[in-house]
XYZ file of C-alpha atoms in Angstrom:
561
model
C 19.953 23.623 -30.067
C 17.478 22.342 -27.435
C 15.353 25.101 -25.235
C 15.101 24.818 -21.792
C 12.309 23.392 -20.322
C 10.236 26.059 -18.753
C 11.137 27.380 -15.701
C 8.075 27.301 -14.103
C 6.897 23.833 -15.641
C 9.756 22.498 -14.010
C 9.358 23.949 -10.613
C 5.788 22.950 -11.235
C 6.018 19.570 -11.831
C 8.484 19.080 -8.725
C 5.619 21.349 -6.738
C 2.649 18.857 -7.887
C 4.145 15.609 -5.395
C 5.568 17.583 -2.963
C 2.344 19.136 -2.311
C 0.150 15.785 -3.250
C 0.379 15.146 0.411
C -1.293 18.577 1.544
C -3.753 18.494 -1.778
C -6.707 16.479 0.364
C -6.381 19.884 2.990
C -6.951 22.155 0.154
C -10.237 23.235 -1.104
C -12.012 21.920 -4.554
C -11.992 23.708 -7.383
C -15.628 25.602 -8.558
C -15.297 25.321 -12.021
C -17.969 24.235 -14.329
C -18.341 21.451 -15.055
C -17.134 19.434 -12.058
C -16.855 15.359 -12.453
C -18.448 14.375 -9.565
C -17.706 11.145 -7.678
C -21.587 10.651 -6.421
C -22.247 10.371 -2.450
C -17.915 11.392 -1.312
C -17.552 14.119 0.735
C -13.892 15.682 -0.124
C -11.158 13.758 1.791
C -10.335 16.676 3.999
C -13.363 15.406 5.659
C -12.235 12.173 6.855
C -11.444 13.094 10.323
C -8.761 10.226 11.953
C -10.122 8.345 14.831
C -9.376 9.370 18.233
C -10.844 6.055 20.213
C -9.203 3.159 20.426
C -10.040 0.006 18.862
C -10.868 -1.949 22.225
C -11.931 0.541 25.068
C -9.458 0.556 28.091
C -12.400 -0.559 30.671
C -12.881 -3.969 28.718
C -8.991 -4.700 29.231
C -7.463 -7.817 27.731
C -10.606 -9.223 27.153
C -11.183 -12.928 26.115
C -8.921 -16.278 26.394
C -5.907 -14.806 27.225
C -7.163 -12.369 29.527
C -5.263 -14.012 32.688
C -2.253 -15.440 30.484
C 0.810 -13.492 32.024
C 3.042 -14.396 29.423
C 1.058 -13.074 26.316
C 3.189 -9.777 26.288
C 1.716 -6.602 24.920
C 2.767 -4.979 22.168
C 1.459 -1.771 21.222
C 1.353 0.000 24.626
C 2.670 3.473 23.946
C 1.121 5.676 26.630
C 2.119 3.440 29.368
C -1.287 2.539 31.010
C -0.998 -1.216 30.819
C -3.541 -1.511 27.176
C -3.140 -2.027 23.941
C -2.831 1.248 21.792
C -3.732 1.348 18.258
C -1.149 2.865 15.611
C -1.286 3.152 11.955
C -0.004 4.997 8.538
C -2.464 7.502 8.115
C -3.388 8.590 4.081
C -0.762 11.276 4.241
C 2.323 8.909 4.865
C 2.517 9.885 8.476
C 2.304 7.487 11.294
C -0.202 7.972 13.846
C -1.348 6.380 17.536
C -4.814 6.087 19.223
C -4.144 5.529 22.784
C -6.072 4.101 26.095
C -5.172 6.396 27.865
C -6.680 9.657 25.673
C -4.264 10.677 23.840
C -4.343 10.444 20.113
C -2.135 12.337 17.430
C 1.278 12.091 15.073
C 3.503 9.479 15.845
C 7.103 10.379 14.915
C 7.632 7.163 13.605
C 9.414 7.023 10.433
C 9.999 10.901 10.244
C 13.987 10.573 10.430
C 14.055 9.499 7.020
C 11.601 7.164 4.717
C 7.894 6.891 5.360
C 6.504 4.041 7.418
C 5.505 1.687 5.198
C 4.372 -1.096 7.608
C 4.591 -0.815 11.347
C 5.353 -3.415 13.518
C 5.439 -3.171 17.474
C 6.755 -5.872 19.352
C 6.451 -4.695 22.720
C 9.181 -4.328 25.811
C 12.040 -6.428 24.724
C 14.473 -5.162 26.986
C 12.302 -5.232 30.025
C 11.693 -1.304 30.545
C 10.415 1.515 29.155
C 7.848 1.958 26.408
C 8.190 -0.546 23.743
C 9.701 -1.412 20.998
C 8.611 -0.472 17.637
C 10.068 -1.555 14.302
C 9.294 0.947 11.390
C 9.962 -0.726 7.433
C 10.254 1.786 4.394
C 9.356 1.171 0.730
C 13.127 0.421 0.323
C 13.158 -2.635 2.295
C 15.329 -1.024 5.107
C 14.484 -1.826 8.970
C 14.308 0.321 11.518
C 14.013 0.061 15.584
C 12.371 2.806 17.729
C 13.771 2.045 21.215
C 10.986 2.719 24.185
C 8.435 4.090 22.060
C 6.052 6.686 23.593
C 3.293 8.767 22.582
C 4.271 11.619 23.378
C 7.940 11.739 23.482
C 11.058 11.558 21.654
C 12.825 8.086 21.525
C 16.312 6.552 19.846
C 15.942 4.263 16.563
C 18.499 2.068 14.926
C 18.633 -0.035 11.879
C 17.840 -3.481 12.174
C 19.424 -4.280 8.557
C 18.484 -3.674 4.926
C 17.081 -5.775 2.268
C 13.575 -6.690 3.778
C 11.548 -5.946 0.569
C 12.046 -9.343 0.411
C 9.314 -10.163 1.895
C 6.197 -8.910 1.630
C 4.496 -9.195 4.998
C 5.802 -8.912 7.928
C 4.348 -9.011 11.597
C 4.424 -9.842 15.359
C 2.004 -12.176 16.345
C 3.582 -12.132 19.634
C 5.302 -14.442 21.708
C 5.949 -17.686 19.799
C 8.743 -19.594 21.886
C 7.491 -18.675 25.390
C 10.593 -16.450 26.832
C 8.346 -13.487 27.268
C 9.464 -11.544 24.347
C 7.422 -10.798 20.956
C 8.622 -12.601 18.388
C 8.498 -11.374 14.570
C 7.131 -13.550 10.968
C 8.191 -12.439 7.494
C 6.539 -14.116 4.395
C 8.373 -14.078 1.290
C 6.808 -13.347 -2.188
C 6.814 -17.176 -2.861
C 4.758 -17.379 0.328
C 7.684 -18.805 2.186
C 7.205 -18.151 6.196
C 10.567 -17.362 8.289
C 10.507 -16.773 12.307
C 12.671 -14.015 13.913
C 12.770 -14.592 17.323
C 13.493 -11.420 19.823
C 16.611 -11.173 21.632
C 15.952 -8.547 24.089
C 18.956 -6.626 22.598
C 18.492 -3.307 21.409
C 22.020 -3.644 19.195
C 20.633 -6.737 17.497
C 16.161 -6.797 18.701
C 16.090 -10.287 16.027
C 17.668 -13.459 15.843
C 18.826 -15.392 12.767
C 15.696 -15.883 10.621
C 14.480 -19.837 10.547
C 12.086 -21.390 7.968
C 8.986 -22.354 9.200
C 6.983 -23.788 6.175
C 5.619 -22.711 3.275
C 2.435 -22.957 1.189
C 1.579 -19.414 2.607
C 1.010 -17.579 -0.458
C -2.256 -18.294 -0.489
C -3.220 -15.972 1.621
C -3.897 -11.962 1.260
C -3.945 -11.250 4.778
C -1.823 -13.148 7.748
C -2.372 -11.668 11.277
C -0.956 -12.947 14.918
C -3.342 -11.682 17.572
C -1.036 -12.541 20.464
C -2.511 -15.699 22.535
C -5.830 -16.288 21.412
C -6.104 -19.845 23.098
C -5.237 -19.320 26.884
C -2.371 -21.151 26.559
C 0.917 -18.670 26.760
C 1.817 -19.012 22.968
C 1.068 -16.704 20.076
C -1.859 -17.607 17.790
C -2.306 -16.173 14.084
C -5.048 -15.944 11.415
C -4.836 -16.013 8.060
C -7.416 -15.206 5.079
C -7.571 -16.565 2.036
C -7.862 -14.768 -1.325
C -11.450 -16.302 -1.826
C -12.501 -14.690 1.753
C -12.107 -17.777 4.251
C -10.584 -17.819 7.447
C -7.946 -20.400 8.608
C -6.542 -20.341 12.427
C -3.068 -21.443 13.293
C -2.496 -22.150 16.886
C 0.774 -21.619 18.341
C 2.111 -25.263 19.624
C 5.729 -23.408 21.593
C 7.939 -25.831 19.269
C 10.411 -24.180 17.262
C 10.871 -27.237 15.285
C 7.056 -26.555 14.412
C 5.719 -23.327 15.719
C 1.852 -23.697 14.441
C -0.254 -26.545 14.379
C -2.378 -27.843 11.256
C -4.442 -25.198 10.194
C -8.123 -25.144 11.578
C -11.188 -23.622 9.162
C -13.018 -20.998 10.984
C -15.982 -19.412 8.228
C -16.176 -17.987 5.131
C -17.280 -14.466 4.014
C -14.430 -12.575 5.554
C -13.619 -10.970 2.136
C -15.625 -8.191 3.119
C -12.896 -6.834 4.876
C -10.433 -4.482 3.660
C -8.124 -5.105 6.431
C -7.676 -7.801 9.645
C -4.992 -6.769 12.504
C -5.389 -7.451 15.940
C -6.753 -5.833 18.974
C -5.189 -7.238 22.224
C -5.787 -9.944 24.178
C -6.708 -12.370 21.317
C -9.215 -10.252 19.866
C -8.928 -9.980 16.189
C -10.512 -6.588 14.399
C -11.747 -6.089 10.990
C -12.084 -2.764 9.038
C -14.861 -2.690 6.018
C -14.493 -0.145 3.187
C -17.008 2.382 4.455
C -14.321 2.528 7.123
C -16.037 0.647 10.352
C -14.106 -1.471 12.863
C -15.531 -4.975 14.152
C -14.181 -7.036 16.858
C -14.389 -10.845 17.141
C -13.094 -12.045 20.333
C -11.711 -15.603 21.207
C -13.745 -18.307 22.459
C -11.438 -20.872 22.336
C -9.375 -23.170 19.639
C -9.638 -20.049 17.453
C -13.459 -19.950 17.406
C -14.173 -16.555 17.053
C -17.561 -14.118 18.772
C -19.727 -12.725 16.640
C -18.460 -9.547 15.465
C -19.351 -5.917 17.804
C -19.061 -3.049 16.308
C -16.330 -0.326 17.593
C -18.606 2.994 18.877
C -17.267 4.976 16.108
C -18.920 3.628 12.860
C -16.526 4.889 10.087
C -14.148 6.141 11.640
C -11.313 4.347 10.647
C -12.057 5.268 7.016
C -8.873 7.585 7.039
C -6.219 4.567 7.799
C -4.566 3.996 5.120
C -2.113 1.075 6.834
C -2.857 -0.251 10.547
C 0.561 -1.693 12.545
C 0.565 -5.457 12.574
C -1.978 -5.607 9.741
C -2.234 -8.269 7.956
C -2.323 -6.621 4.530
C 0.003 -6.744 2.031
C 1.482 -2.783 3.029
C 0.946 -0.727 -0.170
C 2.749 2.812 -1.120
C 3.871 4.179 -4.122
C 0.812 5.982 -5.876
C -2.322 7.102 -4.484
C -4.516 9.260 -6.871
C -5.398 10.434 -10.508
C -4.090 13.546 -11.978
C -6.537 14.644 -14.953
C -5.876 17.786 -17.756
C -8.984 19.528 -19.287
C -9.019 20.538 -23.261
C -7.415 23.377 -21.782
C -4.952 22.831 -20.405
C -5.288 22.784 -16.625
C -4.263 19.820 -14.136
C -6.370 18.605 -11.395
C -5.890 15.669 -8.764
C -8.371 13.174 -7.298
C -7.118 11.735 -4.399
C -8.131 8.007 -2.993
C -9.363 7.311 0.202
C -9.645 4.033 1.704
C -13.411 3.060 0.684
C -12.752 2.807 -3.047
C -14.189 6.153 -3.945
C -11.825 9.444 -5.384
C -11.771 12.514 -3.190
C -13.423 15.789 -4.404
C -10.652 17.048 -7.051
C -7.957 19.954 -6.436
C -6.417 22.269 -8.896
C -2.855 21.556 -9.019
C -2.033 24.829 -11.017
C -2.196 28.037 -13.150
C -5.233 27.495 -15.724
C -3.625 26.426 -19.047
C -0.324 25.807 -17.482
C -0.065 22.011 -18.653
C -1.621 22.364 -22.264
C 0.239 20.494 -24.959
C 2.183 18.980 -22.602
C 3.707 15.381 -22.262
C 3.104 14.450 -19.151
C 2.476 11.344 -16.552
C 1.982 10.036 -13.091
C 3.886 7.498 -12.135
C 4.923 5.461 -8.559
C 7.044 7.026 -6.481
C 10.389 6.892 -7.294
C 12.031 8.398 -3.735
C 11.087 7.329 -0.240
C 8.296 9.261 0.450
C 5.757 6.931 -0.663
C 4.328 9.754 -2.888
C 3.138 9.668 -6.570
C 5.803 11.748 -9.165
C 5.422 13.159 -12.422
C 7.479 12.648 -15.591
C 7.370 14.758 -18.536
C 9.149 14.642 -21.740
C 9.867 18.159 -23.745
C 11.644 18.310 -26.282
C 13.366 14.823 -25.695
C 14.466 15.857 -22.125
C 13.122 13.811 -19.042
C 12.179 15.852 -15.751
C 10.928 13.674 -13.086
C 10.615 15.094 -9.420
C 13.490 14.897 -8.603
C 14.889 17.168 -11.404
C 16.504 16.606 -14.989
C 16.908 13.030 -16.130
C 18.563 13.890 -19.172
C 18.157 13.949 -23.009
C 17.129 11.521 -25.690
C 13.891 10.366 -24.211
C 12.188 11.683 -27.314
C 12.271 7.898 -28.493
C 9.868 6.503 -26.393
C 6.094 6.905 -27.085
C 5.237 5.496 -23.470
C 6.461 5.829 -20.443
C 4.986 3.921 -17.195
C 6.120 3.876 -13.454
C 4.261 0.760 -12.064
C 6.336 0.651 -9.163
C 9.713 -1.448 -7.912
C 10.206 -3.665 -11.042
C 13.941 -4.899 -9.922
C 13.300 -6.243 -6.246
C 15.091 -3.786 -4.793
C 12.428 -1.219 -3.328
C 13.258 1.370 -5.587
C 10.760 2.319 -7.994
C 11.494 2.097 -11.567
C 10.556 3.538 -15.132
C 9.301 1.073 -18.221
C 9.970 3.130 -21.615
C 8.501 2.029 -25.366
C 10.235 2.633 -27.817
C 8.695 3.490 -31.408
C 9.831 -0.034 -32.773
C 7.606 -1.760 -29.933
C 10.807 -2.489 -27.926
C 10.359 -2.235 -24.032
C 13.090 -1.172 -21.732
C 13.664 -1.330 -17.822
C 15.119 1.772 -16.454
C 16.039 0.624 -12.675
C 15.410 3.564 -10.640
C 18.271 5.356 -7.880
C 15.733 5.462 -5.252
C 15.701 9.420 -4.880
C 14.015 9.923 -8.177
C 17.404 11.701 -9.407
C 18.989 9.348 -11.979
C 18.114 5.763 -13.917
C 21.020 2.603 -14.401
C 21.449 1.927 -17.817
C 18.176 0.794 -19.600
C 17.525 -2.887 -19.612
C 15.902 -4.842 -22.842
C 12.660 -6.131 -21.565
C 11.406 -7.526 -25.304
C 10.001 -6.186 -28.609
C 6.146 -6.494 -29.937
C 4.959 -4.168 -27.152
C 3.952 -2.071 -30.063
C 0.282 -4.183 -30.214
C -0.342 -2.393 -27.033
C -2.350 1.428 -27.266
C -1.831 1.172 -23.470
C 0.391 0.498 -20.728
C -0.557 1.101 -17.200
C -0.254 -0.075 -13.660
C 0.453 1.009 -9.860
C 1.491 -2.262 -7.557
C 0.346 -5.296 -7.480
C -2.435 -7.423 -8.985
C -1.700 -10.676 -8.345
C -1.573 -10.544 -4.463
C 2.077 -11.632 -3.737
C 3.582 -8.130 -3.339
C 5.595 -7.706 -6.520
C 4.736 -5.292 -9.162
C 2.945 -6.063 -12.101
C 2.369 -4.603 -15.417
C -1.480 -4.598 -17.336
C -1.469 -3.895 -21.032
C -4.643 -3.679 -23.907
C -4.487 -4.278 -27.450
C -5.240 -2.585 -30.050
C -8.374 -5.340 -30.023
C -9.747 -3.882 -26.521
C -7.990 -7.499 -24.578
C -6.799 -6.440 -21.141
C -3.878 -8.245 -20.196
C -1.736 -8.671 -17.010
C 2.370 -9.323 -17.002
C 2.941 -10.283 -13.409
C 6.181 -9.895 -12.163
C 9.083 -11.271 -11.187
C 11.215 -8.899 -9.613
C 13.728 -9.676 -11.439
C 15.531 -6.653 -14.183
C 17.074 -9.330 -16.386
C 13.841 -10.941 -16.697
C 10.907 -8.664 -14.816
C 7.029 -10.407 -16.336
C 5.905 -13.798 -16.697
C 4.000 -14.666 -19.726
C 1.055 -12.755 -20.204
C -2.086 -14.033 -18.528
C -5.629 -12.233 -21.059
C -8.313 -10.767 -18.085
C -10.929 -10.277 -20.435
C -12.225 -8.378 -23.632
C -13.876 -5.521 -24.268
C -11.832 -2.914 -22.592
C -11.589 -0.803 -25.619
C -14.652 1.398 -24.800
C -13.045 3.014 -22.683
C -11.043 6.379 -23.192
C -9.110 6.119 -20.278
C -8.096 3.095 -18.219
C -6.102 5.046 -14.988
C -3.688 2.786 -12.609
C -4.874 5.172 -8.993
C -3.038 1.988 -6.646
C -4.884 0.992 -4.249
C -8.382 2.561 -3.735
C -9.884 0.706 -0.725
C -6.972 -0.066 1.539
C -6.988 -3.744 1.091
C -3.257 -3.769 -0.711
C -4.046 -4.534 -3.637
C -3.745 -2.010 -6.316
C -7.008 -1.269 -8.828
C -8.552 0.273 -12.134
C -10.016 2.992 -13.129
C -11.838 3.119 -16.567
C -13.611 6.246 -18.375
C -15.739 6.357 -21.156
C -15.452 9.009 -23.995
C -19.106 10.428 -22.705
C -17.548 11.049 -19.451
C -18.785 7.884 -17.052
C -15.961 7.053 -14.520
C -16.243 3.630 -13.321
C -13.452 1.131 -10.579
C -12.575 -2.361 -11.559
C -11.716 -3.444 -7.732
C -8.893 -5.991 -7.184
C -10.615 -9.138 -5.142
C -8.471 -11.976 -6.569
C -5.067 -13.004 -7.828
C -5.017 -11.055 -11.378
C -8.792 -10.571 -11.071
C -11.023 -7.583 -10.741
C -14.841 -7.356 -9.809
C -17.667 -6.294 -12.267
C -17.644 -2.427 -12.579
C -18.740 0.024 -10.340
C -19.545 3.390 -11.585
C -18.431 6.476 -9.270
C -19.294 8.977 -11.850
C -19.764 11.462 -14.642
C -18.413 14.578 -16.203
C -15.270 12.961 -16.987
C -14.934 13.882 -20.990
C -13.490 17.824 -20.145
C -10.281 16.035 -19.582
C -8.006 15.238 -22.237
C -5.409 13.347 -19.933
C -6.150 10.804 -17.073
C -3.086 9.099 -15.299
């Protein structure tokens, strides 16, 4: 007869994400030795900005300046500017007003985290505006006369939007007055939701407006950059360059020809827009730049924002142009003995100063890992397997999982926003276990294909190819790193298997954190067996950059996920 999982494993392991949030608050552990991610202060540190990205007395500054028509979008506290708002690191939205005020934005809160934010300003003429709030599973949701301070109705627009994987308000495309709304599909398709004014039904019936845009990690509208009433957007290539795409007020052709502004932008871990035309830029080490319009899309040279590295604590700024990224933000690491510890990310590619997750000794022996969220909060959760029993999160699975020999939770496998489970069998069979969305319960397991067994390790957290979808990376018993992109598709979810390079088999550990520098695209962590901790950054479609090393002390752990 089985035994029952520990009692206080259990509650444990459910205790570890719900707390993951709060972890970057708490204080770092003393013991000896410490791994030490050289020149980070501990998360908790990273105080959120409280100026706004373009400072009231400049205005609407540039082109558009005088252009009536270019609505705003983001004004919150009512003073006639644009406010900034953003997903902060803990999953919470936040705003940055004009008009001084700056704190939690009750975005979201109702139910799922805010994935992507997406304000579209006054579309029914009065009030504060409108704000449109997407979760990880694809659902839509309206905040009616948004303010900064106050409460405010929401609605849902409609499910099903993890379709696409970007979507924005550039502003006002067909000249009525109203913001308008783009969503790009994984296959880089571009549609156009036009606003209706109607709170019942804020978007009209999608249209097609080209495609071709998959190309590029980062597409931004900055409102009317031009002077000419119509909204104007920006989009970056994955190689760094910068394309503008002036609005022309045809339906039957909303942007013109794409004009080549400069090279070099890849610096930039995020591009969203400021107001008036002005287009900002964050860097990893968390400073904001402005480039305002000059005309035909010709850009200033960049200012910097007063606050240098400040913004280091956004994890997801509203009408970004990044790729929004959620799901699993950190490393969980067990010494010899037995005790768990967390290293959270930040958004400069480092690891925060690690936290002791429990009792010393508590996790020795045990089968554990961290996996993607599997419920809506956006949150990393924890699977272990005792005594062929599953216990995820969100409870007891159920028995028989005493088969597999690896168990990974890249993300949403199916393409349906919930996150799923990939099992390996002993045979070298991989399954698909499509996940309920609360973390409570799998469908029936789904035959992915055998000869996984050449693999000593399966890993990954989002997406490494730059289109949205998660992937899957793998290394052979040789030391080859591979990558399985995916399809998001259960019957059928990796393409053929694309080789990144040799050589990985010096390393101990190879960790999946996500995303370590805000940019959306998830990255690598690799540890060698003396301890050296070292990130393989995301910068291209299936690529990483050379190595970086972050650290050392890393050989008292046993266990890094």
């Amino acid at each position: 007869m089985r035994s029952v999982f520990s009692g206080r494993r259990v509650a444990a392991c459910t205790a570890l994400v719900l707390s993951a949030g709060m972890l970057l608050a708490t204080p770092a552990s003393a013991d000896v030795p410490v791994p030490r991610p050289p020149a980070e202060k501990p998360a908790s540190s990273e105080v959120l900005p409280t100026q706004p990205l373009v400072p009231r007395a400049e205005g609407r500054a540039g082109a558009a300046a005088a252009t009536a028509v270019d609505p705003s979008l983001s004004d919150v506290d009512g003073d006639g500017y644009e406010d900034t708002l953003f997903r902060a690191m803990d999953g919470k939205a936040h705003v940055v007003g004009t008009a001084g005020y700056s704190g939690q934005f009750a975005l979201g809160y109702h139910e799922d985290i805010p994935k992507d934010i997406i304000p579209i300003g006054q579309q029914n003429g009065s009030g504060g505006p409108e704000v449109l709030v997407l979760s990880e599973n694809g659902t839509m949701t309206l905040f009616q006369d948004a303010e900064a301070t106050g409460s405010y109705e929401y609605s849902r627009v409609g499910t099903g939007w993890q379709i696409y994987n970007k979507v924005i308000s550039p502003g006002d495309v067909n000249g009525d007055g109203r913001a308008d709304v783009l969503a790009r599909t994984h296959g880089g398709e571009l549609y156009l939701y036009l606003g209706t004014g109607h709170m019942t039904g804020p978007l009209s019936t999608r249209k097609r407006i080209g495609g071709g845009w998959g190309v590029y990690d980062q597409v931004v509208g900055v409102g009317d950059s031009t002077g000419d009433g119509r909204a104007d957007v920006y989009a970056r290539d994955f190689s760094g360059r910068l394309w503008f795409y002036a609005g022309t007020g045809d339906l039957s052709r909303p942007f013109a020809t794409r004009r080549y502004i400069g090279g070099g932008w890849g610096v930039y871990n995020q591009l969203m827009p400021a107001g008036g035309g002005t287009l900002a830029a964050r860097d990893n080490a968390g400073t904001v730049y402005l480039y305002r319009p000059l005309g035909g899309g010709v850009l200033s040279p960049r200012a910097k924002v007063s606050d240098t590295g400040g913004w280091r604590g956004v994890a997801q700024f509203a009408n970004s142009g990044s790729v929004p990224y959620t799901g699993k933000g950190g490393v969980i690491a067990r010494s010899h003995g037995g005790t768990l510890y967390w290293y959270g990310n930040t958004t400069r590619g480092f690891l925060g100063a690690r936290q002791q997750l429990d009792e010393p000794g508590d996790w020795d022996g045990i089968n554990l890992t961290h996996i993607s969220s599997l419920n809506p909060d956006g949150v990393s959760d924890f699977a272990v397997v005792h005594e062929g029993g599953l216990y995820t999160t969100g409870g007891f699975i159920g028995w028989g999982w005493g088969v597999y020999n690896s168990l990974v939770g890249p993300g949403d496998l199916s393409g349906d926003g919930k996150g799923d489970l990939l099992a390996r069998d002993r045979d070298g069979v991989l399954w698909l276990y499509r996940g309920n969305g609360y973390g409570t319960a799998f469908a029936s397991r789904v035959k992915v294909g055998g000869g996984w067994g050449t693999y000593n390790k399966l890993l990954g957290a989002g997406d490494y190819t730059g289109d949205g979808r998660t992937d899957l990376l793998a290394r052979s018993k040789a030391g080859d790193l591979y990558l399985y992109a995916g399809t998001g598709q259960a019957s059928s979810p990796f393409k053929g298997r694309v080789k990144i390079g040799g050589g990985w088999g010096v390393y101990k550990h190879l960790v999946a954190p996500g995303d370590l520098n805000a940019d959306g695209k998830a990255d690598l962590l690799a540890a060698t067996s003396d301890g050296t901790l070292y990130r393989y950054t995301n910068t291209m479609p299936g690529k990483f950059s050379a190595r970086t090393k972050l650290g050392t002390g890393f050989q008292v752990y046993n266990l890094m996920s």
